[in-house]
C-alpha cells in the first residue's frame, strides 16, 4: 500500500467500541428486570430508561464497522488480491467464532430448555438458526455484519465512482432504510426485519461517510464555529429522541399509548416505534463517536488503556456474555426488592468482568484464540502495566 494512503490506527474507535459494548451489557442485564418488576414500581421507569436508552449497541457497532472499512480501504486500490484478503480475514475472524458460538448456544439451550424429537430435527433446526443468526437472540448482529461484508466490495466501488453518493451518503442511507421499512410493512411482511441489513443502512452509510471524509472533518472540527454548528443539532437531536423513545416504550409497557394514539394520524402511529428507535440510535451513535474523541484526549493513560482493551475485546465480550448471563439468572429470578435489584446490579458487574476476563484468558493461554473470539490487536490488547511503562 502506498504510504500516502496508509491510515493510522485510531484509539478513538476502540474507545467507542468500549462505550457501545457497555450499552449492550446494560440492555441485556436489565431485560429480566423490565419483564419482572411491576409497572407501578418506583424502579420500573429506571429499568425502562436503561433498557431502552441503551438500545444503540448494534447500530453503533455497524456504524463503527463501516467507518473502519471505508477509512482503511477507500484510499487503497481495489483489486482481487485486496478483496481476497478481506474475505479470508472475515471468514477466519468473524464466521468461525460465529459458527462456534452458535453451536454452543444451541447445545446449551437444548440441554436447559428443549427436548427435540430426533437428531434429524436437531440438525435441521440448528442449520436454520445458524443461517439467520437465531441460535441466540444476540447473534443476529453477526448475521447482519456478514450481509454488509458481502455488499462491501460493491458499495466501495460505488462510493469511489459516484461523487454524488459520497457527498450525500447520509441522506441516501436514510432514504434506502426508510423505503425498505415502508415496503416491508406494506408489501413484503418479512418477520425477521431486524436481521436484514437494509434496516441499518442509515448507520452503515453514516459510518462510510465519516470514514471517507474523516481527516477533513477532524480538521474542520478544530474550528469552534464549525464544531458548534455540528454538535448542537446532534446533541439536541439525541436529547429529544432519547426522551421520545424511552417515553414511548414506557407508555407501551404500561398500556398508556391509547390516549396518545387517539390524537395521532394513522401513518404516524404505524411508524412511530421504528422512527423513535432508528433516529435515537443514529444520534446516539454519533454522540458516542464524538465522546470517544473527547475521551482519547481527556482520559488518563491507565483509564484510556483499560477502555481500549475493553474495546479490543468487545467482539469476544459480545459473543460470550449471554452465556454467563444464562448461568447467573438460574440462581435468582425473584425475591425481595432489595435482594432482586441488588442481584441485577451484581449480575451486570459480573457478566462484564467475567466476559472480559474470559477473552483475556483465551488470548494469553490458547494459541489459536481467534477460533473462539476472533482477532485481537496485540498493540491494543496488552497488560496495563506495560502500557504505563511504555508511556514513561
CSV table of C-alpha atoms in Angstrom, one decimal, residues 41-317:
chain,number,residue,atom,x,y,z
A,41,UNK,CA,-42.9,0.1,40.9
A,42,UNK,CA,-40.8,3.2,41.6
A,43,UNK,CA,-37.9,1.4,39.9
A,44,UNK,CA,-39.7,0.5,36.7
A,45,UNK,CA,-39.0,3.8,35.0
A,46,UNK,CA,-35.3,3.4,35.8
A,47,UNK,CA,-35.2,-0.1,34.3
A,48,UNK,CA,-37.2,1.1,31.3
A,49,UNK,CA,-34.8,4.0,30.7
A,50,UNK,CA,-31.7,1.9,31.0
A,51,UNK,CA,-33.1,-0.9,28.9
A,52,UNK,CA,-34.4,1.4,26.1
A,53,UNK,CA,-31.8,4.2,26.1
A,54,UNK,CA,-29.1,1.5,25.8
A,55,UNK,CA,-30.6,0.1,22.6
A,56,UNK,CA,-27.9,1.6,20.4
A,57,UNK,CA,-25.2,-1.1,20.6
A,58,UNK,CA,-25.9,-2.9,17.3
A,59,UNK,CA,-26.4,0.2,15.2
A,60,UNK,CA,-23.3,1.8,16.7
A,61,UNK,CA,-21.2,-1.3,16.0
A,62,UNK,CA,-22.5,-1.3,12.4
A,63,UNK,CA,-21.6,2.4,12.1
A,64,UNK,CA,-18.1,1.8,13.5
A,65,UNK,CA,-17.6,-1.2,11.3
A,66,UNK,CA,-18.4,0.8,8.2
A,67,UNK,CA,-16.2,3.6,9.4
A,68,UNK,CA,-13.2,1.3,9.8
A,69,UNK,CA,-13.7,-0.4,6.5
A,70,UNK,CA,-14.1,2.8,4.5
A,71,UNK,CA,-11.4,4.6,6.5
A,72,UNK,CA,-8.9,1.9,5.6
A,73,UNK,CA,-10.0,0.6,2.2
A,74,UNK,CA,-11.3,3.7,0.4
A,75,UNK,CA,-7.8,5.2,-0.2
A,76,UNK,CA,-6.4,1.9,-1.5
A,77,UNK,CA,-6.5,0.4,-5.0
A,78,UNK,CA,-9.4,-2.1,-5.1
A,79,UNK,CA,-8.3,-5.3,-6.7
A,80,UNK,CA,-8.9,-9.1,-6.4
A,81,UNK,CA,-6.0,-9.6,-4.2
A,82,UNK,CA,-7.2,-7.0,-1.7
A,83,UNK,CA,-10.7,-8.3,-1.6
A,84,UNK,CA,-9.5,-11.9,-1.3
A,85,UNK,CA,-7.5,-10.9,1.9
A,86,UNK,CA,-10.6,-9.1,3.1
A,87,UNK,CA,-12.8,-12.1,2.9
A,88,UNK,CA,-10.3,-14.5,4.2
A,89,UNK,CA,-10.0,-12.4,7.3
A,90,UNK,CA,-13.7,-12.2,7.8
A,91,UNK,CA,-14.2,-15.9,7.4
A,92,UNK,CA,-11.4,-16.7,9.9
A,93,UNK,CA,-12.1,-14.0,12.5
A,94,UNK,CA,-15.9,-13.5,12.2
A,95,UNK,CA,-17.6,-16.5,10.7
A,96,UNK,CA,-15.6,-19.2,12.5
A,97,UNK,CA,-16.3,-17.7,16.0
A,98,UNK,CA,-19.9,-17.2,15.0
A,99,UNK,CA,-20.4,-20.8,14.0
A,100,UNK,CA,-18.7,-22.0,17.2
A,101,UNK,CA,-20.8,-19.8,19.5
A,102,UNK,CA,-24.0,-20.7,17.5
A,103,UNK,CA,-23.3,-24.3,18.3
A,104,UNK,CA,-22.5,-23.6,21.9
A,105,UNK,CA,-25.7,-21.6,22.5
A,106,UNK,CA,-27.8,-24.2,20.6
A,107,UNK,CA,-26.5,-27.0,22.7
A,108,UNK,CA,-26.8,-25.2,26.0
A,109,UNK,CA,-30.4,-24.2,25.3
A,110,UNK,CA,-31.2,-27.6,24.0
A,111,UNK,CA,-29.9,-29.1,27.3
A,112,UNK,CA,-31.7,-26.5,29.5
A,113,UNK,CA,-35.0,-25.8,27.8
A,114,UNK,CA,-35.9,-28.2,25.0
A,115,UNK,CA,-36.5,-31.8,24.2
A,116,UNK,CA,-36.1,-32.3,20.5
A,117,UNK,CA,-37.7,-35.4,18.9
A,118,UNK,CA,-34.8,-36.6,16.7
A,119,UNK,CA,-31.3,-35.9,15.5
A,120,UNK,CA,-32.6,-35.0,12.1
A,121,UNK,CA,-34.8,-32.4,13.7
A,122,UNK,CA,-31.8,-31.1,15.7
A,123,UNK,CA,-29.7,-30.8,12.6
A,124,UNK,CA,-32.4,-29.0,10.6
A,125,UNK,CA,-33.2,-26.6,13.4
A,126,UNK,CA,-29.5,-25.8,14.1
A,127,UNK,CA,-28.7,-25.2,10.4
A,128,UNK,CA,-31.8,-23.0,10.1
A,129,UNK,CA,-30.9,-20.9,13.1
A,130,UNK,CA,-27.3,-20.7,12.0
A,131,UNK,CA,-28.2,-19.4,8.6
A,132,UNK,CA,-30.2,-16.5,10.0
A,133,UNK,CA,-28.4,-15.7,13.2
A,134,UNK,CA,-31.0,-17.1,15.6
A,135,UNK,CA,-29.1,-19.7,17.7
A,136,UNK,CA,-29.3,-17.0,20.3
A,137,UNK,CA,-31.0,-13.6,20.0
A,138,UNK,CA,-27.8,-11.5,20.1
A,139,UNK,CA,-26.2,-13.4,17.2
A,140,UNK,CA,-28.4,-11.5,14.7
A,141,UNK,CA,-25.7,-8.8,14.8
A,142,UNK,CA,-23.1,-11.2,13.2
A,143,UNK,CA,-25.7,-12.2,10.6
A,144,UNK,CA,-26.2,-8.5,9.7
A,145,UNK,CA,-22.5,-7.9,9.6
A,146,UNK,CA,-22.0,-10.8,7.1
A,147,UNK,CA,-24.6,-9.2,4.8
A,148,UNK,CA,-22.7,-6.0,4.9
A,149,UNK,CA,-19.4,-7.8,4.2
A,150,UNK,CA,-20.9,-9.3,1.1
A,151,UNK,CA,-22.1,-5.9,0.0
A,152,UNK,CA,-18.8,-4.1,0.8
A,153,UNK,CA,-16.9,-4.6,-2.5
A,154,UNK,CA,-19.9,-3.3,-4.5
A,155,UNK,CA,-20.5,-0.4,-2.1
A,156,UNK,CA,-16.8,0.5,-2.0
A,157,UNK,CA,-16.7,0.6,-5.8
A,158,UNK,CA,-19.9,2.7,-6.0
A,159,UNK,CA,-18.5,5.2,-3.4
A,160,UNK,CA,-15.3,5.5,-5.3
A,161,UNK,CA,-17.0,6.2,-8.6
A,162,UNK,CA,-20.0,8.2,-7.6
A,163,UNK,CA,-19.3,11.6,-6.1
A,164,UNK,CA,-23.0,12.2,-5.5
A,165,UNK,CA,-23.2,9.1,-3.4
A,166,UNK,CA,-20.1,10.0,-1.4
A,167,UNK,CA,-21.3,13.5,-0.6
A,168,UNK,CA,-24.9,12.6,0.1
A,169,UNK,CA,-24.3,9.2,1.8
A,170,UNK,CA,-26.1,10.2,5.0
A,171,UNK,CA,-29.4,11.2,3.2
A,172,UNK,CA,-29.2,8.3,0.8
A,173,UNK,CA,-28.7,5.8,3.6
A,174,UNK,CA,-31.7,7.2,5.4
A,175,UNK,CA,-33.8,7.0,2.2
A,176,UNK,CA,-32.8,3.4,1.5
A,177,UNK,CA,-33.6,2.3,5.0
A,178,UNK,CA,-37.0,4.0,5.2
A,179,UNK,CA,-38.0,2.9,1.7
A,180,UNK,CA,-37.2,-0.7,2.9
A,181,UNK,CA,-39.2,-0.1,6.1
A,182,UNK,CA,-42.2,1.1,4.1
A,183,UNK,CA,-42.1,-1.7,1.5
A,184,UNK,CA,-41.6,-4.4,4.1
A,185,UNK,CA,-44.5,-3.0,6.2
A,186,UNK,CA,-46.9,-2.7,3.3
A,187,UNK,CA,-45.8,-5.4,0.9
A,188,UNK,CA,-43.1,-7.9,1.9
A,189,UNK,CA,-44.1,-8.6,5.5
A,190,UNK,CA,-40.7,-10.2,6.4
A,191,UNK,CA,-40.9,-11.0,10.1
A,192,UNK,CA,-37.1,-11.0,10.7
A,193,UNK,CA,-36.8,-7.4,9.5
A,194,UNK,CA,-34.4,-6.6,12.3
A,195,UNK,CA,-32.0,-9.2,10.9
A,196,UNK,CA,-32.0,-7.7,7.4
A,197,UNK,CA,-29.1,-5.3,6.6
A,198,UNK,CA,-31.5,-2.8,4.9
A,199,UNK,CA,-32.9,-2.0,8.3
A,200,UNK,CA,-29.4,-0.5,9.2
A,201,UNK,CA,-28.4,1.3,6.0
A,202,UNK,CA,-28.5,4.8,7.6
A,203,UNK,CA,-26.0,3.7,10.3
A,204,UNK,CA,-23.7,2.0,7.7
A,205,UNK,CA,-23.8,5.0,5.3
A,206,UNK,CA,-23.1,7.4,8.1
A,207,UNK,CA,-20.1,5.3,9.1
A,208,UNK,CA,-18.9,5.2,5.4
A,209,UNK,CA,-19.3,8.9,5.1
A,210,UNK,CA,-17.2,9.5,8.3
A,211,UNK,CA,-14.6,7.0,7.2
A,212,UNK,CA,-14.1,8.6,3.8
A,213,UNK,CA,-14.1,12.2,5.0
A,214,UNK,CA,-12.6,11.6,8.5
A,215,UNK,CA,-9.4,13.6,8.1
A,216,UNK,CA,-11.3,16.6,6.6
A,217,UNK,CA,-14.0,16.5,9.2
A,218,UNK,CA,-11.4,16.2,12.0
A,219,UNK,CA,-9.6,19.2,10.8
A,220,UNK,CA,-12.7,21.3,10.4
A,221,UNK,CA,-13.8,20.3,14.0
A,222,UNK,CA,-10.9,22.3,15.3
A,223,UNK,CA,-12.8,25.4,14.2
A,224,UNK,CA,-15.1,26.5,17.1
A,225,UNK,CA,-17.9,27.7,14.7
A,226,UNK,CA,-17.9,24.6,12.6
A,227,UNK,CA,-17.8,22.4,15.8
A,228,UNK,CA,-20.7,24.3,17.4
A,229,UNK,CA,-22.9,24.1,14.3
A,230,UNK,CA,-22.4,20.3,14.0
A,231,UNK,CA,-22.5,19.3,17.7
A,232,UNK,CA,-25.6,21.4,18.8
A,233,UNK,CA,-28.0,19.6,16.4
A,234,UNK,CA,-26.5,16.2,17.2
A,235,UNK,CA,-26.8,16.7,21.0
A,236,UNK,CA,-30.2,18.3,20.7
A,237,UNK,CA,-31.4,15.5,18.5
A,238,UNK,CA,-30.1,12.9,20.9
A,239,UNK,CA,-31.7,14.6,23.9
A,240,UNK,CA,-35.1,14.9,22.2
A,241,UNK,CA,-35.1,11.3,20.8
A,242,UNK,CA,-33.9,9.6,24.0
A,243,UNK,CA,-36.9,11.2,25.8
A,244,UNK,CA,-39.3,10.3,23.0
A,245,UNK,CA,-38.0,6.7,22.6
A,246,UNK,CA,-37.9,5.9,26.3
A,247,UNK,CA,-41.2,7.7,26.9
A,248,UNK,CA,-42.8,5.9,24.0
A,249,UNK,CA,-41.7,2.5,25.3
A,250,UNK,CA,-42.7,3.3,28.9
A,251,UNK,CA,-46.2,4.1,27.7
A,252,UNK,CA,-46.3,0.9,25.6
A,253,UNK,CA,-45.2,-1.2,28.5
A,254,UNK,CA,-47.7,0.4,30.9
A,255,UNK,CA,-50.6,0.4,28.4
A,256,UNK,CA,-50.6,4.1,28.2
A,257,UNK,CA,-50.5,4.6,24.4
A,258,UNK,CA,-54.2,4.5,23.9
A,259,UNK,CA,-54.9,8.2,24.6
A,260,UNK,CA,-51.9,9.4,22.6
A,261,UNK,CA,-52.9,7.2,19.6
A,262,UNK,CA,-56.3,8.8,19.6
A,263,UNK,CA,-54.7,12.2,18.7
A,264,UNK,CA,-52.2,11.0,16.1
A,265,UNK,CA,-52.7,10.2,12.4
A,266,UNK,CA,-52.6,6.5,11.4
A,267,UNK,CA,-49.4,7.0,9.4
A,268,UNK,CA,-47.6,8.4,12.5
A,269,UNK,CA,-48.8,5.5,14.6
A,270,UNK,CA,-47.7,3.0,12.1
A,271,UNK,CA,-44.1,4.2,12.1
A,272,UNK,CA,-43.6,5.8,15.5
A,273,UNK,CA,-41.9,2.8,17.1
A,274,UNK,CA,-39.5,2.5,14.1
A,275,UNK,CA,-38.8,6.2,13.9
A,276,UNK,CA,-38.0,6.7,17.6
A,277,UNK,CA,-35.7,3.6,17.7
A,278,UNK,CA,-33.8,4.3,14.5
A,279,UNK,CA,-33.4,8.1,15.0
A,280,UNK,CA,-32.4,7.7,18.6
A,281,UNK,CA,-29.8,5.1,17.7
A,282,UNK,CA,-28.4,7.2,14.9
A,283,UNK,CA,-28.0,10.3,17.1
A,284,UNK,CA,-26.6,8.1,20.0
A,285,UNK,CA,-24.0,6.6,17.7
A,286,UNK,CA,-22.8,10.0,16.7
A,287,UNK,CA,-22.6,11.1,20.3
A,288,UNK,CA,-20.6,8.0,21.2
A,289,UNK,CA,-18.3,8.7,18.3
A,290,UNK,CA,-17.7,12.2,19.5
A,291,UNK,CA,-17.2,11.3,23.1
A,292,UNK,CA,-14.7,8.7,22.1
A,293,UNK,CA,-12.6,11.5,20.6
A,294,UNK,CA,-13.0,13.6,23.8
A,295,UNK,CA,-12.0,10.6,25.9
A,296,UNK,CA,-8.9,10.0,23.8
A,297,UNK,CA,-7.6,13.4,24.8
A,298,UNK,CA,-9.0,13.6,28.4
A,299,UNK,CA,-8.6,10.1,29.8
A,300,UNK,CA,-5.5,9.4,31.8
A,301,UNK,CA,-3.2,6.7,30.4
A,302,UNK,CA,-4.4,3.9,32.7
A,303,UNK,CA,-8.1,4.7,32.2
A,304,UNK,CA,-7.6,5.0,28.4
A,305,UNK,CA,-5.8,1.7,28.1
A,306,UNK,CA,-8.5,0.0,30.2
A,307,UNK,CA,-11.2,1.2,27.9
A,308,UNK,CA,-9.2,0.5,24.8
A,309,UNK,CA,-8.7,-3.1,26.0
A,310,UNK,CA,-12.4,-3.5,26.6
A,311,UNK,CA,-12.9,-2.1,23.1
A,312,UNK,CA,-10.4,-4.5,21.6
A,313,UNK,CA,-12.2,-7.4,23.3
A,314,UNK,CA,-15.7,-6.2,22.6
A,315,UNK,CA,-16.5,-8.8,19.9
A,316,UNK,CA,-15.5,-11.6,22.2
A,317,UNK,CA,-17.4,-10.0,25.1
